CSV table of C-alpha atoms in Angstrom, one decimal:
chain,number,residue,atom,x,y,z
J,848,UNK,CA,67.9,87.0,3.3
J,849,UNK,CA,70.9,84.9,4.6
J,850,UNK,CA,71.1,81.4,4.4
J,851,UNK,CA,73.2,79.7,7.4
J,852,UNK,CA,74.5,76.0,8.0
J,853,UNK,CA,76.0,74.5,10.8
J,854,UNK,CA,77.6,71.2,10.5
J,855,UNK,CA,78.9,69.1,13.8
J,856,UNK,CA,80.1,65.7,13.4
J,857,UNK,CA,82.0,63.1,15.8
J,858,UNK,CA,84.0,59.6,15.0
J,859,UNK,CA,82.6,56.3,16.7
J,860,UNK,CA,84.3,56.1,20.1
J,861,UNK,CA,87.7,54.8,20.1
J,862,UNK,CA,87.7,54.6,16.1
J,863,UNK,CA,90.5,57.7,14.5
J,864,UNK,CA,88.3,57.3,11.9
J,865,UNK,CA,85.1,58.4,10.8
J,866,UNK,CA,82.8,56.1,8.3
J,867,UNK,CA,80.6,59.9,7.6
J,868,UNK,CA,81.9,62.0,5.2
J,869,UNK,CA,80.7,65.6,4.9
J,870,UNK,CA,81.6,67.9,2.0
J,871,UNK,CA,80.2,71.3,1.2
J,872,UNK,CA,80.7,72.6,-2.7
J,873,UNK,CA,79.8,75.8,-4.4
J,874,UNK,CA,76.9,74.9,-7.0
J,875,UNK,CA,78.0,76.4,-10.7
J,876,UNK,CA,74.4,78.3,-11.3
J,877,UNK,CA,74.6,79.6,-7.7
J,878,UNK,CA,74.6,78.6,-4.1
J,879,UNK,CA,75.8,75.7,-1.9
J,880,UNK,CA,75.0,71.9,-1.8
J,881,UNK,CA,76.0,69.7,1.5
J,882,UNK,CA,76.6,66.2,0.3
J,883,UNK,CA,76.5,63.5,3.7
J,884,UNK,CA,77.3,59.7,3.0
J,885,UNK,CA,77.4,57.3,5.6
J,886,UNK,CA,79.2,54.0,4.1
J,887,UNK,CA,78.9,50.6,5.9
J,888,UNK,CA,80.1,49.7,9.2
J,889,UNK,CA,82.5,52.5,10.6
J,890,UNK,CA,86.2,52.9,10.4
J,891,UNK,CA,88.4,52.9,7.8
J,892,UNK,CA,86.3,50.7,5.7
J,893,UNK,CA,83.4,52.8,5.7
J,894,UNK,CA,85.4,56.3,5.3
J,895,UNK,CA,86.6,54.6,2.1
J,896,UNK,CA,82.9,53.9,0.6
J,897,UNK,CA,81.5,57.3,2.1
J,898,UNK,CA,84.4,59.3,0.4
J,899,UNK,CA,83.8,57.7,-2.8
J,900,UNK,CA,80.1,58.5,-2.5
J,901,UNK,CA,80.8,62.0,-1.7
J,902,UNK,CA,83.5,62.7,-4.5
J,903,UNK,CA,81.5,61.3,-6.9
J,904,UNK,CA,78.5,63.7,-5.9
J,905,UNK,CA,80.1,66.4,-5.8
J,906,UNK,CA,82.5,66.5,-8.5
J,907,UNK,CA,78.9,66.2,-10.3
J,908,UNK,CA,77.3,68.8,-8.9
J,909,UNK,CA,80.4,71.0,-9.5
J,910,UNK,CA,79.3,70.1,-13.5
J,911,UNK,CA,75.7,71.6,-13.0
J,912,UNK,CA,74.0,68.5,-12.9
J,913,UNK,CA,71.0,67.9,-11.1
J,914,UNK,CA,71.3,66.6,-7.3
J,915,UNK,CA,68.5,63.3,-8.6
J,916,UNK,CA,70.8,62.6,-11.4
J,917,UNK,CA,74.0,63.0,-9.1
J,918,UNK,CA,72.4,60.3,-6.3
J,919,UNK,CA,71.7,58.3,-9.3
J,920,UNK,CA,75.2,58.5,-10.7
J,921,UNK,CA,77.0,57.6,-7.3
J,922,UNK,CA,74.6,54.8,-6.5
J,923,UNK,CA,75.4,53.0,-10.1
J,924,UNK,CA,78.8,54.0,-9.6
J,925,UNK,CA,79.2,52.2,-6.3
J,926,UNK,CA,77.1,49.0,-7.4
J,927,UNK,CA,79.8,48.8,-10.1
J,928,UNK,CA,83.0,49.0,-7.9
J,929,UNK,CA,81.6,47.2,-5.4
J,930,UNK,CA,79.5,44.7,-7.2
J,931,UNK,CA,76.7,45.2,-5.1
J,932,UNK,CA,78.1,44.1,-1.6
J,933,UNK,CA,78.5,47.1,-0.3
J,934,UNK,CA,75.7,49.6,0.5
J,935,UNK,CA,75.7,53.9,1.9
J,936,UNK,CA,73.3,56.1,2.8
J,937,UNK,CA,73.5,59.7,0.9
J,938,UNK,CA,71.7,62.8,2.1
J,939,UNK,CA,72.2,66.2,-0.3
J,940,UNK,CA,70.8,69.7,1.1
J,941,UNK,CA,71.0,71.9,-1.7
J,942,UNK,CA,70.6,75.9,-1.5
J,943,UNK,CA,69.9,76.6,-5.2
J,944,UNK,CA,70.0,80.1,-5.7
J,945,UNK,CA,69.0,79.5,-9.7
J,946,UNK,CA,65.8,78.9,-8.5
J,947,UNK,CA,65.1,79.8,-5.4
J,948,UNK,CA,64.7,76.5,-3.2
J,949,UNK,CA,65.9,74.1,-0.7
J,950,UNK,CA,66.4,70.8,-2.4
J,951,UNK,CA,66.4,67.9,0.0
J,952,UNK,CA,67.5,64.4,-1.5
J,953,UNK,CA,67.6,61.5,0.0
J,954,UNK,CA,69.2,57.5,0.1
J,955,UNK,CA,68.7,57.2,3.4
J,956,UNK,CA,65.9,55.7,5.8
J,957,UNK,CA,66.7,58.5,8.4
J,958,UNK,CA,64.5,61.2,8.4
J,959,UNK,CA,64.8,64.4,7.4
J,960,UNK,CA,63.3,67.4,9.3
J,961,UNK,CA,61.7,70.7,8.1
J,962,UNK,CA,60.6,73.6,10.5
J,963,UNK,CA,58.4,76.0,8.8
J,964,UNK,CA,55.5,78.2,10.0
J,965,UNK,CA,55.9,76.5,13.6
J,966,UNK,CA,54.8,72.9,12.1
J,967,UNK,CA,57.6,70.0,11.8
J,968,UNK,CA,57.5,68.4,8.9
J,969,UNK,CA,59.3,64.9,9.0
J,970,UNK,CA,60.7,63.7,5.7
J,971,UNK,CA,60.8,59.9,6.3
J,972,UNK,CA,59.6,58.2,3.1
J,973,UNK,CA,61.2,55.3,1.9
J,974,UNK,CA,64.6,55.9,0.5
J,975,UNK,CA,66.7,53.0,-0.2
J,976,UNK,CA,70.6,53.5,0.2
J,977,UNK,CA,72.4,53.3,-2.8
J,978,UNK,CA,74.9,50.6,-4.1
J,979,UNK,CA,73.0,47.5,-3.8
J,980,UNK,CA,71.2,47.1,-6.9
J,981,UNK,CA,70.3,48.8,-10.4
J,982,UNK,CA,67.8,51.6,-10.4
J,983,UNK,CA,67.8,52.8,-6.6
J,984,UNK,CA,66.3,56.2,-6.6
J,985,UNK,CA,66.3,59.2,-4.0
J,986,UNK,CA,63.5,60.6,-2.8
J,987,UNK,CA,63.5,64.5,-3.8
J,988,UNK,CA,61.5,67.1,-1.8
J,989,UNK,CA,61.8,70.7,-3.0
J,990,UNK,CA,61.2,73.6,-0.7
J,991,UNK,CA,61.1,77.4,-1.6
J,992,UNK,CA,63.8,79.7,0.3
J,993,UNK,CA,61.5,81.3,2.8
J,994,UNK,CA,62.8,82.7,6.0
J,995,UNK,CA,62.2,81.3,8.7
J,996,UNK,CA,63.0,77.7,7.5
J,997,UNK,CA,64.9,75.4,9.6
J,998,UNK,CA,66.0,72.0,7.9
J,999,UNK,CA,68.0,69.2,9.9
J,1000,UNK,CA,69.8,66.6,8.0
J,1001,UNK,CA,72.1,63.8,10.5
J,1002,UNK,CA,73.3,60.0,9.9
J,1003,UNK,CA,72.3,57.5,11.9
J,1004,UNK,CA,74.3,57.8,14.8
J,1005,UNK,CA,72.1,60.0,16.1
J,1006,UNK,CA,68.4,58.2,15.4
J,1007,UNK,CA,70.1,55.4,17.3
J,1008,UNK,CA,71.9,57.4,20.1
J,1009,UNK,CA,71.2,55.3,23.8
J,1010,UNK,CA,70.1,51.9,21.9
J,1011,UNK,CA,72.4,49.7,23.7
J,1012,UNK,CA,71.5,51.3,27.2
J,1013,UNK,CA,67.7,51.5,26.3
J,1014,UNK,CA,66.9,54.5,25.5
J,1015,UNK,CA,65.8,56.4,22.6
J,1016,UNK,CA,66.8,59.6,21.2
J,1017,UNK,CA,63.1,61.6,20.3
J,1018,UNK,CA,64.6,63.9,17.5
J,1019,UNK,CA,61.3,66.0,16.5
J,1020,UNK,CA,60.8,66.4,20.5
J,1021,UNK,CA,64.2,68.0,21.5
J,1022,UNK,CA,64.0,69.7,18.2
J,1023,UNK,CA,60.7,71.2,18.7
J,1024,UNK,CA,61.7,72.7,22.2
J,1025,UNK,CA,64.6,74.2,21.5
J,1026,UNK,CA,63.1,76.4,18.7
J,1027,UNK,CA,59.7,77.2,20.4
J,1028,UNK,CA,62.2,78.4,23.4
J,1029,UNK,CA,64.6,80.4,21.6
J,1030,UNK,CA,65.3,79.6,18.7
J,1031,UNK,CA,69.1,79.2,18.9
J,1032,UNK,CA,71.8,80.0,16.2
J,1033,UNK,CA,72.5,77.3,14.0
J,1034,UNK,CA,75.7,76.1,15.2
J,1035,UNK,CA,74.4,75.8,18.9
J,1036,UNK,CA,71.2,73.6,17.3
J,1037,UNK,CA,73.7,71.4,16.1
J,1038,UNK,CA,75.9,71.0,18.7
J,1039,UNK,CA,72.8,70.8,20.9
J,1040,UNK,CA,71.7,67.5,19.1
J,1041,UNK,CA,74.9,66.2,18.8
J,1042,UNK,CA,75.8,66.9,22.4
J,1043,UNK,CA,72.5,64.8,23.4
J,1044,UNK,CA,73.1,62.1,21.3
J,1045,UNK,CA,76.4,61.8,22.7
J,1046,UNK,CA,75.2,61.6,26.2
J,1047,UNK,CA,72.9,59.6,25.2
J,1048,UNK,CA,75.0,56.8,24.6
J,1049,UNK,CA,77.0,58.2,28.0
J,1050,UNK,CA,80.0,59.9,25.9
J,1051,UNK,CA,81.1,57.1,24.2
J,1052,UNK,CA,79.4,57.1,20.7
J,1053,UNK,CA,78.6,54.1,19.3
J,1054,UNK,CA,78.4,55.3,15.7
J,1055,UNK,CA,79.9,57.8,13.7
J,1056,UNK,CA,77.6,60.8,14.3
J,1057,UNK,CA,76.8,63.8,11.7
J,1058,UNK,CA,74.3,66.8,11.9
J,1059,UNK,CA,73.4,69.2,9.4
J,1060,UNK,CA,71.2,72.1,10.5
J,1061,UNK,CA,70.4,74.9,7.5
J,1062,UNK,CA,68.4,77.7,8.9
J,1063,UNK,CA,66.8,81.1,6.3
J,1064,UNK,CA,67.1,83.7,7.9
J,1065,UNK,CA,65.5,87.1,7.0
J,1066,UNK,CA,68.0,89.7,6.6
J,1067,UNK,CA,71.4,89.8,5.7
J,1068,UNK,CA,74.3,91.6,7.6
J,1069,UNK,CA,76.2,92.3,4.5
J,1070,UNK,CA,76.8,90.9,1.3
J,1071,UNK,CA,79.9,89.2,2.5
J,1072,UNK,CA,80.1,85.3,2.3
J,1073,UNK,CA,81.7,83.7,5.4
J,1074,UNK,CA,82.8,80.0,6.6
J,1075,UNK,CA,84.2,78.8,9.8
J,1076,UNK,CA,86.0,75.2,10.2
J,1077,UNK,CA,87.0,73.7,13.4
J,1078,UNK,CA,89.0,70.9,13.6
J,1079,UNK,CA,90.5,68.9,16.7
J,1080,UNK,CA,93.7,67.6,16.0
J,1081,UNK,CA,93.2,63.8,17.1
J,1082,UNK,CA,96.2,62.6,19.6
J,1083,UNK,CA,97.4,60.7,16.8
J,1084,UNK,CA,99.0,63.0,14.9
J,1085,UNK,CA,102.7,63.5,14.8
J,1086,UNK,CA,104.0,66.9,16.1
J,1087,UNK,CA,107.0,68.2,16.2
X,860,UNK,CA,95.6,71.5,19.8
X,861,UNK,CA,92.3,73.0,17.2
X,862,UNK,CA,92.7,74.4,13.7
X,863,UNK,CA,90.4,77.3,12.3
X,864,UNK,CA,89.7,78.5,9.3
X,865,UNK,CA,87.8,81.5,8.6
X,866,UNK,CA,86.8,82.9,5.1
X,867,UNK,CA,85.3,86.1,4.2
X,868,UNK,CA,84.5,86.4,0.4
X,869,UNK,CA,82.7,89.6,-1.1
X,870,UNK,CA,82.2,90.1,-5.0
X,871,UNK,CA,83.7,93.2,-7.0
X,872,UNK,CA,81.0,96.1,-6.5
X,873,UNK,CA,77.9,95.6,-8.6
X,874,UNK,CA,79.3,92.7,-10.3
X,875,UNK,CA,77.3,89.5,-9.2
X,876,UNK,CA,79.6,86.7,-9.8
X,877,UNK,CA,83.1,86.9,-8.2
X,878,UNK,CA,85.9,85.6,-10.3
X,879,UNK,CA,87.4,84.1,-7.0
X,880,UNK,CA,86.5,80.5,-6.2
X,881,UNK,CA,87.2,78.8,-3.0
X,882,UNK,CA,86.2,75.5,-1.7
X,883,UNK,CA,87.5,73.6,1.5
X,884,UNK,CA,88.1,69.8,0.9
X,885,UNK,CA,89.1,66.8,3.4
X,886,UNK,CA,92.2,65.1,2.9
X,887,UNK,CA,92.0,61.5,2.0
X,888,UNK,CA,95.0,61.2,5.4
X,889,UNK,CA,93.3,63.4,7.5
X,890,UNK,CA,93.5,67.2,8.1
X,891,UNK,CA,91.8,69.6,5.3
X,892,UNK,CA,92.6,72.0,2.0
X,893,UNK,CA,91.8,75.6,1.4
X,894,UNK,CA,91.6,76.3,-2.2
X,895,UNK,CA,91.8,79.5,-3.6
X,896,UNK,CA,91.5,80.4,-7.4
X,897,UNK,CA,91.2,84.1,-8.9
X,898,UNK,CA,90.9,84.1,-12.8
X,899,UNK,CA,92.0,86.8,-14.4
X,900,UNK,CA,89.8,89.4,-15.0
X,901,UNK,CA,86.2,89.3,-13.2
X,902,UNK,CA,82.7,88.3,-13.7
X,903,UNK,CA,81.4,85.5,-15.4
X,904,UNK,CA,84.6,85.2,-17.5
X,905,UNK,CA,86.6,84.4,-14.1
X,906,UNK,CA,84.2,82.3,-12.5
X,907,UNK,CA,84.9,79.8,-15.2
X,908,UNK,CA,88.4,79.4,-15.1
X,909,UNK,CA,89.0,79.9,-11.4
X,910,UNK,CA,86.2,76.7,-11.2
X,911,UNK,CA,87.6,75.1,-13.3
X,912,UNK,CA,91.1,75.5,-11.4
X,913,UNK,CA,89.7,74.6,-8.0
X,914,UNK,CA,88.3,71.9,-9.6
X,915,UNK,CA,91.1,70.1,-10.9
X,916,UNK,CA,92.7,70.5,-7.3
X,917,UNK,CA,90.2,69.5,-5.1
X,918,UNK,CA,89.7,66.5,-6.9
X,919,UNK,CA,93.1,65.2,-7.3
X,920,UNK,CA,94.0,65.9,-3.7
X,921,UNK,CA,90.8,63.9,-2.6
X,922,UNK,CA,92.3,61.5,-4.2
X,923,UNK,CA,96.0,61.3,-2.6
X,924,UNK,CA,97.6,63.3,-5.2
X,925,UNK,CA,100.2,66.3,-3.2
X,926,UNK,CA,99.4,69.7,-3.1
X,927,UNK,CA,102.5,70.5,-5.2
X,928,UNK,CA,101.6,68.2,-7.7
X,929,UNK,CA,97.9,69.4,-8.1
X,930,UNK,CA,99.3,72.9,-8.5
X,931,UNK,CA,101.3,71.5,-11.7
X,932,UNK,CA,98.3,69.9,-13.0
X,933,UNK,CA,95.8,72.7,-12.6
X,934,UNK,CA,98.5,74.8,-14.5
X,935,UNK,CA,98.5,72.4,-17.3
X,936,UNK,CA,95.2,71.9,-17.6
X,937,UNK,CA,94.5,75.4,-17.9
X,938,UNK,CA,96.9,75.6,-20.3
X,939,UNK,CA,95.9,72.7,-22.6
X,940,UNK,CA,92.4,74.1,-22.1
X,941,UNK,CA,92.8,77.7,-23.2
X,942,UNK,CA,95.8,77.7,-25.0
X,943,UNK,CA,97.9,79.1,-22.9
X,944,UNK,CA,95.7,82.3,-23.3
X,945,UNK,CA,94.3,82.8,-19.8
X,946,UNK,CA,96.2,83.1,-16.3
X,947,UNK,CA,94.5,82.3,-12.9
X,948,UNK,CA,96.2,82.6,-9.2
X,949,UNK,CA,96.5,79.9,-7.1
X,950,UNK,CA,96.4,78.9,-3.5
X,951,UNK,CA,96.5,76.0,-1.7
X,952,UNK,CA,97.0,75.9,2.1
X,953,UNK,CA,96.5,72.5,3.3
X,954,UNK,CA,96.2,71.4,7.5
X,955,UNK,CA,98.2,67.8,6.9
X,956,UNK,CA,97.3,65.7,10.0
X,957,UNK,CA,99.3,62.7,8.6
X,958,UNK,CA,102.6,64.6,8.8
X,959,UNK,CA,101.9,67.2,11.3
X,960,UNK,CA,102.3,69.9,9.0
X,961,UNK,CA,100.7,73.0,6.9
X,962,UNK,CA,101.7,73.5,3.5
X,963,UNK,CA,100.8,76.4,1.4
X,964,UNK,CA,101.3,76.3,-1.8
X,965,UNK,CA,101.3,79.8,-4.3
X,966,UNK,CA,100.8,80.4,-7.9
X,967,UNK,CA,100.4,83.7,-6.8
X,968,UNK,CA,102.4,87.1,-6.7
X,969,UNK,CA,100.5,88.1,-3.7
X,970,UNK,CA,102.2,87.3,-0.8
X,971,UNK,CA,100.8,84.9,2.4
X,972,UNK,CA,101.2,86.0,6.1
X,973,UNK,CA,102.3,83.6,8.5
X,974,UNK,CA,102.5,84.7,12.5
X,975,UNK,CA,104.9,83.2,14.6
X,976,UNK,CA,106.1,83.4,18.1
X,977,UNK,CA,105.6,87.6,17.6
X,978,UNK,CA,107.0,87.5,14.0
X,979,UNK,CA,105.3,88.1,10.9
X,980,UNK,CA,107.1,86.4,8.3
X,981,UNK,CA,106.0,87.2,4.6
X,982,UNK,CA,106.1,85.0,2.3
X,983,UNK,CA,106.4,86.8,-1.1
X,984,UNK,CA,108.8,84.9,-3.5
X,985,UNK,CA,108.4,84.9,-6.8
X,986,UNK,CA,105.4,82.8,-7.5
X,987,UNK,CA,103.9,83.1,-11.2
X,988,UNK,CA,100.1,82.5,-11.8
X,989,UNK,CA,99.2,78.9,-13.9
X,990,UNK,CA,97.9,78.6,-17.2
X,991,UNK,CA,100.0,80.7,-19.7
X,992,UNK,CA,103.5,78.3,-20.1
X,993,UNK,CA,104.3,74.7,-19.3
X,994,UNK,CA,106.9,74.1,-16.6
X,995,UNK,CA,105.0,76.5,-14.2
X,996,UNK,CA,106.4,75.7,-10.4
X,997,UNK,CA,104.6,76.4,-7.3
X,998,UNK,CA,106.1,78.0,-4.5
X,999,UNK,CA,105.7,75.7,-1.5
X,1000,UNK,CA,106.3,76.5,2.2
X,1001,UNK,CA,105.9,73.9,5.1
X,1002,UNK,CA,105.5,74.8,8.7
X,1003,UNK,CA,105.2,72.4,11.9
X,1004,UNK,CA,101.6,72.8,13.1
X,1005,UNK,CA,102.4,74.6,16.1
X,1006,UNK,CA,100.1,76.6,18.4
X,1007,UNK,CA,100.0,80.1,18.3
X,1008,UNK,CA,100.4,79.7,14.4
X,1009,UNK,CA,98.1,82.2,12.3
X,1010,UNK,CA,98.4,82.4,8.6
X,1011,UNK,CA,96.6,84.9,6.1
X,1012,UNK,CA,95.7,84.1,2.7
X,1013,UNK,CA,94.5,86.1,0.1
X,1014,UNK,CA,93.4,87.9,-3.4
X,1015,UNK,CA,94.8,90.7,-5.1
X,1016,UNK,CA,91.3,92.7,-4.4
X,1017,UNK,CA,92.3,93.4,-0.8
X,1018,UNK,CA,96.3,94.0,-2.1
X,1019,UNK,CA,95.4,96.4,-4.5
X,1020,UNK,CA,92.1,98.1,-1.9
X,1021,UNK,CA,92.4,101.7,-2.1
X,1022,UNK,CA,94.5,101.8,-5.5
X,1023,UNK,CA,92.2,103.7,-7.6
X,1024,UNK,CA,91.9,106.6,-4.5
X,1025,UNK,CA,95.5,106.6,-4.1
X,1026,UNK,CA,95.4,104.7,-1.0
X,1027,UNK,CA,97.4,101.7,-0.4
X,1028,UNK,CA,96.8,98.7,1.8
X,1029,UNK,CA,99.2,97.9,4.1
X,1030,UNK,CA,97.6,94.5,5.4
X,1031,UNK,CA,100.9,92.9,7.1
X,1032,UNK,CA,100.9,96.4,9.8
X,1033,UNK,CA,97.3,95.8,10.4
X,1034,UNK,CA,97.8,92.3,11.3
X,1035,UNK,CA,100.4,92.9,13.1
X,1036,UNK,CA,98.2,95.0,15.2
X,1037,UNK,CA,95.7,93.3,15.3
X,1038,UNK,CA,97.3,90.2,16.6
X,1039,UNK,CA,99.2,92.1,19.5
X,1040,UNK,CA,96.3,94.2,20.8
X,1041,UNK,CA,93.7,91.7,21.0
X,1042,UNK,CA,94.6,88.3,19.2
X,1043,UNK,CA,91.2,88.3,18.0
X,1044,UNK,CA,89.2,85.3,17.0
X,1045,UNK,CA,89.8,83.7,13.2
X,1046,UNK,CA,86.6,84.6,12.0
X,1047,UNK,CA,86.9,88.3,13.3
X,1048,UNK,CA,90.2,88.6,11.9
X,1049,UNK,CA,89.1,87.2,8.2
X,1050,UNK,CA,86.3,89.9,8.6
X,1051,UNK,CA,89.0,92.8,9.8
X,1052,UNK,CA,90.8,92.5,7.0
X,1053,UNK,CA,88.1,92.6,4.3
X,1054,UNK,CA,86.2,95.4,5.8
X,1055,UNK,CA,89.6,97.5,5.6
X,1056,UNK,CA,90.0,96.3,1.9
X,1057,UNK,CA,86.3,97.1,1.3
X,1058,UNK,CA,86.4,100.5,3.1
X,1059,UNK,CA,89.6,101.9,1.1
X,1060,UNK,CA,87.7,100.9,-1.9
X,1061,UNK,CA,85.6,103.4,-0.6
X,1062,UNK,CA,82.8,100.4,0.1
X,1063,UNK,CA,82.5,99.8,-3.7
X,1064,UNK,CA,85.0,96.9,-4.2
X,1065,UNK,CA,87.0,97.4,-7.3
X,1066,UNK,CA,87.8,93.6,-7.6
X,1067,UNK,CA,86.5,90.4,-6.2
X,1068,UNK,CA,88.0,89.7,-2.5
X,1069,UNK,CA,89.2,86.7,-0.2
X,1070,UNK,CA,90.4,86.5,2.3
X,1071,UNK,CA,91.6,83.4,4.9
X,1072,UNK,CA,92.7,82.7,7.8
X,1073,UNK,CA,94.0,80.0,9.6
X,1074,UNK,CA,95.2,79.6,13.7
X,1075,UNK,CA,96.6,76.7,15.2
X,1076,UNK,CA,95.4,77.0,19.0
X,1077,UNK,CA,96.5,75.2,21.8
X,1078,UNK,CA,93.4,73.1,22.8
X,1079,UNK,CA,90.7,71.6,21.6
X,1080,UNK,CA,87.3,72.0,23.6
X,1081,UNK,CA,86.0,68.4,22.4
X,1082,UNK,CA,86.3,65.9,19.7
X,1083,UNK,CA,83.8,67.6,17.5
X,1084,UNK,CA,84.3,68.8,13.6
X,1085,UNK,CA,82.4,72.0,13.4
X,1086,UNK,CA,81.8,74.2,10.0
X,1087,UNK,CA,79.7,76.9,9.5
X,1088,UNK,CA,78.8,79.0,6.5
X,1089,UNK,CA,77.0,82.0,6.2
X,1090,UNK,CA,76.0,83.0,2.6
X,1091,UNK,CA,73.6,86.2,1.7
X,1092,UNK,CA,71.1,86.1,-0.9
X,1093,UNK,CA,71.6,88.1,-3.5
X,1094,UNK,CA,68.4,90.6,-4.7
X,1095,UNK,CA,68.6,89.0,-8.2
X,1096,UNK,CA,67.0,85.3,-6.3
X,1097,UNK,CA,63.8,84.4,-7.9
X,1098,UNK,CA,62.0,84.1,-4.6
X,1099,UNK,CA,58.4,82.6,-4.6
């Protein structure tokens, strides 16, 4: 069995800055989590809450403990520095290889999906995002590894790709065609729902925009672990 | 311009934690960190300090704090933690968008590759691993981001590959190869490497192996982060 995730993730037209931060850390008992925030606003403002959000989470995770506890931690943790005024949405995909699942947690009223057995499932219970007040809990779900999974995680951006020019981006729909047709690797089923989103707000985004796609597949090549970054250099940068 | 990394990361043979750790962390300024710890020895034993290690540097360079500065730290750390008792290596090669640079950083006796307008240069001075005296210095290189830049990072597994059949690895005239014949993507190049290690071990690695790679390419194809990781379960899984 192999366990795959794709990550793509664009800044907020016009903004050198993205509010979404995205970290991926090794879990100490075994396996991977992705931790997603999305702070307030975009820009520099929000990269400076979501990177908090995220540190926090995963320098907590990196201690073995539990993803709930971890969301609880950063969301107390922000309430404090922030007294409240300031809110973030946290998403955690955990492959936990102690026992065998797919823990999904969420702070964030954006739905999760789950492709299993042909059926997509859409997590979208209420999920408060953290920072706003005392007590704000995630909403856990807890999947076994079974190939043949497909779970898509993304911020907001994309739910509310085409807004301003009236349209609507229909998530489960594209989502649903692309694997009944062929099923694609999991980098080209992100960049396929970023790409639309993008165009949906005709290639200027209006948001910062983050997808997460985990598929299980069922065989491994080898027993060799592998990871790919890519990273556009933004025109900003000074070179020599 | 476009930066990619590539790891490829395979335990010692029939061991089923590897002592090498290695996580990938965004820099508060923009641009990313590779950080790569071996603890000595392998197994469990090394999977705790090279953690630990990796740790300590991804989280103080999250928050600001320089590469060669974290090195220090970790090294302390380690020390104060085990008495001086227990030695990791250390790498740190870090994409710097807010000064247009990459830095790598070694605590490490094994040397790091860097390609260059048809020149290998390899960077092999004296570099001692942390943890085992205070006053441990990295060695710290920094290189324009140009294009056409490739740099190769890695573990004394693949270093050492072959030793034990009295084979020896001679990685810098298979690079150099492989870079004139077919400048092959980063991913393929990371995975060239480690199969050569892994074959000379006669495909039972006698130590834990990483390997890295990093290329500066001229353009980018859009304004989109990508990252992808692959990760095999292993048979020990409990799987419902």
């Amino acid at each position: 069995m192999e366990i795959q995730i794709a990550v793509a993730k664009t800044n907020r037209y016009a903004t050198s800055e993205s509010g979404d931060t995205l970290e991926v850390v090794e879990r100490p008992n075994g396996g991977v989590s992705v931790v997603l925030a999305d702070g307030q606003t975009s820009g520099h403002g929000a990269k400076v809450i979501s990177t908090l959000v995220v540190r926090k989470v995963i320098s907590l995770l990196a201690e073995g403990v539990r993803d709930g506890a971890a969301a609880r931690a950063a969301s107390d943790y922000l309430f404090t520095e922030r007294n409240g005024k300031v809110s973030a949405c946290l998403n955690i995909l955990s492959v936990d290889l102690d026992t065998g699942t797919l823990v999904i947690t969420r702070n964030n009223p954006t739905p999760v999906f789950v492709a299993q057995h042909e059926k997509i499932e859409c997590l979208s219970g209420e999920a408060s995002p953290i920072g706003t007040s005392r007590n704000i809990r995630p909403a856990i779900s807890e999947l076994a590894l079974e190939s043949g999974t497909t779970v898509v995680m993304y911020t907001d951006g994309l739910l509310n790709a085409g807004d301003r020019y009236g349209e609507s981006f229909d998530i489960c729909t594209l989502l649903e065609g692309l694997l009944e047709d062929q099923d694609p690797p999991c980098q080209q089923l992100a960049d396929s729902l970023l790409n639309q989103a993008i165009r949906l707000d005709q290639n200027r985004p209006n948001d910062d925009m983050s997808v997460v796609v985990v598929k299980v597949l069922p065989n491994e090549i080898d027993q060799i672990r592998r990871m790919m970054v890519r990273l556009p250099v933004p025109p900003t940068v000074p070179l020599s």
